[in-house]
Amino acid sequence: MAGTLAYNLGVRHIFQRKFDSPELAKALKDCHWYLISRRPSVRIVNNSAQIYDNILTAVFEIRTEEERTEHRELGMDLNTIGEARDLKIHTDGSYFSLRTKEAIYHGDAWALASFLSGADAGLATQEVMYVGQAFKGGTSNAWDRTSKHKKLQRIYEDHSGLSWDIFVSPLVLNKRTWSSDDHLDDTDDGPSMRLYYEKFAHENGDIRQASVDLIEHSMINYFKPPYNEKLIGWSPETPTASMRDMRAAGFRLLYVHLDGWFGLSRFVSEARPDAVRSHFITHELISQSDASKTLKQWTLEGVAYREGHKIFATEVEDADVHLRVFGEEAPEVRRPPSFHFPRGSSLNTGTKSTPALAGLSDIRRKIQEQRESEKIESQVPVQPTYEPHSGTVKVGWYTDTKEPSFWRLNFPTGGVCSGLILGGDGSGKTNTLRVIMTETLKSGVFVIAPAFPRSPTSEIDGLRSFTPDPSWVSHNKKQTIFNLERMARVIDARNAHKGYSVPSKTAPGIMIFIDDSDEILSDPLGAEIAEKILVSGSLAGVGLVPVVRDIDSLPCHKSLIRLLINTENVLNFFWDDPFLVHSLRAIHGKPRRRTYTPSSNLTFMLDNHPDCISVGILCGVANSPSMPKKEALRWAETELSQSGARLVGWTKQHGAWVTFDALSATIWQLRRHPDDWVISHVLSQHGLREPVRLSHAIAWASNIIHSKFDVQIGQWNCGPGTLPQFSSTLYTNTTGEIILKKQTGKLSALMRHLY
């Protein structure tokens, strides 16, 4: 098996305005790639745009490729963004702006039409004319910028006088990942992590030039834009330098997933005429010897290779479009030179309908009817999701399986459950905290003590009416620690009476929520009280749910980290480090004291040495830790030979003695641990240029195990190894039957999560 490289790209913005060279450089800043595309022009008809009862309506003039003109009447309810005013149309109907109390929204007529139509294919489609590199990080020089502008200028000139608009779309990397498997069934050694980080990726999540080149080549070959002259073909027989690097590193399959612009765009080309919001691009490096190999029917990569484009194109059709592209999160450079922020009185916001636009009244009527329907629905109490028999609430759905996600508030027999949420800014951690907080309140058997130390006071004032005492709501560090002390006193009082059992309406549990808690938990007093709540609060009906942005910021509080990471509920929103929780539990969890513990289950071992990483199966122990090396080698050779192995001799590698069974192509290791001599069957190993993070090592080992076996494994634990560092060797046991992998499982769901 060879490996798979996978990348997810997003569109940072779609610029409709014309660019000179310096402005183009600003637009492409911090992006690796860009698209130039075109579509027939879309304009807002003069005097057609209105805001009536806070409902925006407008008529859009759409030019077709046949130079005909069509008109579309579209509208939307503006109540979601507040009371709107000062609607203005600029630049001959190609740009709009409107103002609310909080912000100014402005953008291109095309983007507004696509948004109002729900990304209708007739309005959202854009034909890709050119794919280029954007030189992220400011390495582009004046000549680079000029040459890029020449290509854009040529496209402008070729479309001069025609009814086409030209767009520039910088692309950003949303996610990168890799797999130790691909779509062909063979005995390839698999990918090298050392070469992966040397050639394709940085540890910080960014990518190297070879990845940039591969992605550019992939998109050019996929769309075959008319203005690209190179890299139109993808030929393993005549590989580019990045293709050679890819194969040398043990990768044979490439996935590039290009998402539309918050759902607003549908990129097409003559080679790819289907107007979908999402493109899943696959490329392979298949030699003549590979061509005869069997395509896997049951693995993730096999399904992705055959059906990935269809799966993603279909699934993303259910996605909503987003208004954020018109707000202040969008790049400032999107404004055309002729646009100035509006001042003065409102435009077209009166209470009378224009007779010539009477057709738009149907749109307003439907929106008003929808408002009335929602008003009625809002008066109906939303049913709580709390289940007393399990103590859980529903907090969402898994995006891959569509199964509900549950959070445990308490055990049915007593004891309140704390939790931990890990995530960086913009990851969704705070929204999830608010959902959990809301469901906790709706349970009817809990009260809350919320703390938002980094949020403006105005954003949390509304929470005061939902707490037993308004002072339970904290908005800074001092207040938060003060309230933690109050809750600690509640715990002392309840434990002194020893009468508390299960949360109820008459004796509710108390759940403390702290968003962005790093500063609180790094404080010696804050950490001490939090630890007390986690240790003593459960049976007193008090729980703690902090959100932590950087778990490494709590280095002096190992016992607190251990308590947090082993709470009943842990959510990880660090999407680029999905095994972070596994590594934290391995480091801070209960260690494995002996190499071998009697059990009917199989044991996997992961060695994370500074210069080598390996994963294998524990196969035997000598029960004689003091045995000399020569005697241990004879013992191992005897044991393996009796099992039918034909060994070719021993070599010393990375603290272990290694031999090879030529008959079965199996690698065996003899290892000296502090407590015994150990024989292991090596599933995979790679040399390292530099040490890897433990979470990445666990991810690699888990991928290897699950690519070879259909098996469930337990928690990874640190244990005895060949190095004195206690965290260099990890163990995990199977929790059931182990068989060679022969069935798919939920492959499409896994694929959506990974790619």
mmCIF file of N, CA and C in Angstrom, residues 19 22 60 163 248 287 320 380 384 394 430 439 441 481 545 558 574 629 689 731 733:
data_model
loop_
_atom_site.group_PDB
_atom_site.id
_atom_site.type_symbol
_atom_site.label_atom_id
_atom_site.label_comp_id
_atom_site.label_asym_id
_atom_site.label_seq_id
_atom_site.Cartn_x
_atom_site.Cartn_y
_atom_site.Cartn_z
ATOM 1 N N PHE A 19 -8.372 45.170 -11.384
ATOM 2 C CA PHE A 19 -7.182 45.379 -10.568
ATOM 3 C C PHE A 19 -6.041 45.945 -11.397
ATOM 4 N N PRO A 22 -0.447 46.661 -8.224
ATOM 5 C CA PRO A 22 -0.317 46.704 -6.760
ATOM 6 C C PRO A 22 -1.565 46.187 -6.043
ATOM 7 N N PHE A 60 -32.768 42.027 -11.025
ATOM 8 C CA PHE A 60 -31.419 41.851 -11.559
ATOM 9 C C PHE A 60 -31.491 41.592 -13.065
ATOM 10 N N SER A 163 -20.209 41.220 -23.013
ATOM 11 C CA SER A 163 -21.052 41.246 -21.809
ATOM 12 C C SER A 163 -20.570 40.223 -20.780
ATOM 13 N N ALA A 248 8.496 9.416 -4.274
ATOM 14 C CA ALA A 248 9.656 9.040 -3.468
ATOM 15 C C ALA A 248 9.306 8.993 -1.982
ATOM 16 N N SER A 287 2.477 3.553 -12.114
ATOM 17 C CA SER A 287 3.452 3.072 -13.092
ATOM 18 C C SER A 287 2.852 1.916 -13.881
ATOM 19 N N ASP A 320 -26.017 25.926 3.240
ATOM 20 C CA ASP A 320 -26.583 27.268 3.141
ATOM 21 C C ASP A 320 -25.525 28.234 2.616
ATOM 22 N N VAL A 380 -44.096 28.397 20.798
ATOM 23 C CA VAL A 380 -44.211 27.022 21.266
ATOM 24 C C VAL A 380 -42.922 26.644 21.978
ATOM 25 N N PRO A 384 -36.949 20.218 25.795
ATOM 26 C CA PRO A 384 -35.572 19.945 26.225
ATOM 27 C C PRO A 384 -35.138 18.560 25.774
ATOM 28 N N LYS A 394 -28.685 16.436 24.173
ATOM 29 C CA LYS A 394 -28.226 16.427 22.782
ATOM 30 C C LYS A 394 -27.634 17.797 22.465
ATOM 31 N N THR A 430 -16.812 28.255 21.250
ATOM 32 C CA THR A 430 -17.712 29.072 22.058
ATOM 33 C C THR A 430 -19.168 28.793 21.717
ATOM 34 N N GLU A 439 -28.801 23.833 26.774
ATOM 35 C CA GLU A 439 -29.438 22.547 27.056
ATOM 36 C C GLU A 439 -29.379 22.216 28.545
ATOM 37 N N LEU A 441 -29.573 24.437 30.970
ATOM 38 C CA LEU A 441 -30.660 25.231 31.549
ATOM 39 C C LEU A 441 -32.019 24.588 31.290
ATOM 40 N N ILE A 481 -12.771 34.126 39.235
ATOM 41 C CA ILE A 481 -12.139 33.435 40.362
ATOM 42 C C ILE A 481 -12.972 33.617 41.635
ATOM 43 N N VAL A 545 -17.069 23.204 33.366
ATOM 44 C CA VAL A 545 -16.823 23.018 31.933
ATOM 45 C C VAL A 545 -16.024 24.218 31.427
ATOM 46 N N LYS A 558 -0.043 19.950 36.400
ATOM 47 C CA LYS A 558 -0.197 18.634 35.786
ATOM 48 C C LYS A 558 -1.407 17.892 36.345
ATOM 49 N N PHE A 574 -9.548 21.332 17.725
ATOM 50 C CA PHE A 574 -8.329 21.531 16.948
ATOM 51 C C PHE A 574 -8.372 20.540 15.783
ATOM 52 N N LYS A 629 22.196 -10.723 26.506
ATOM 53 C CA LYS A 629 21.755 -10.433 25.139
ATOM 54 C C LYS A 629 21.852 -11.655 24.236
ATOM 55 N N ARG A 689 13.585 12.568 10.531
ATOM 56 C CA ARG A 689 14.580 13.634 10.484
ATOM 57 C C ARG A 689 14.608 14.393 11.794
ATOM 58 N N TYR A 731 1.177 1.863 24.613
ATOM 59 C CA TYR A 731 0.506 0.584 24.458
ATOM 60 C C TYR A 731 -0.996 0.814 24.327
ATOM 61 N N ASN A 733 -4.620 -1.937 23.929
ATOM 62 C CA ASN A 733 -5.145 -3.292 23.785
ATOM 63 C C ASN A 733 -6.378 -3.290 22.901
#
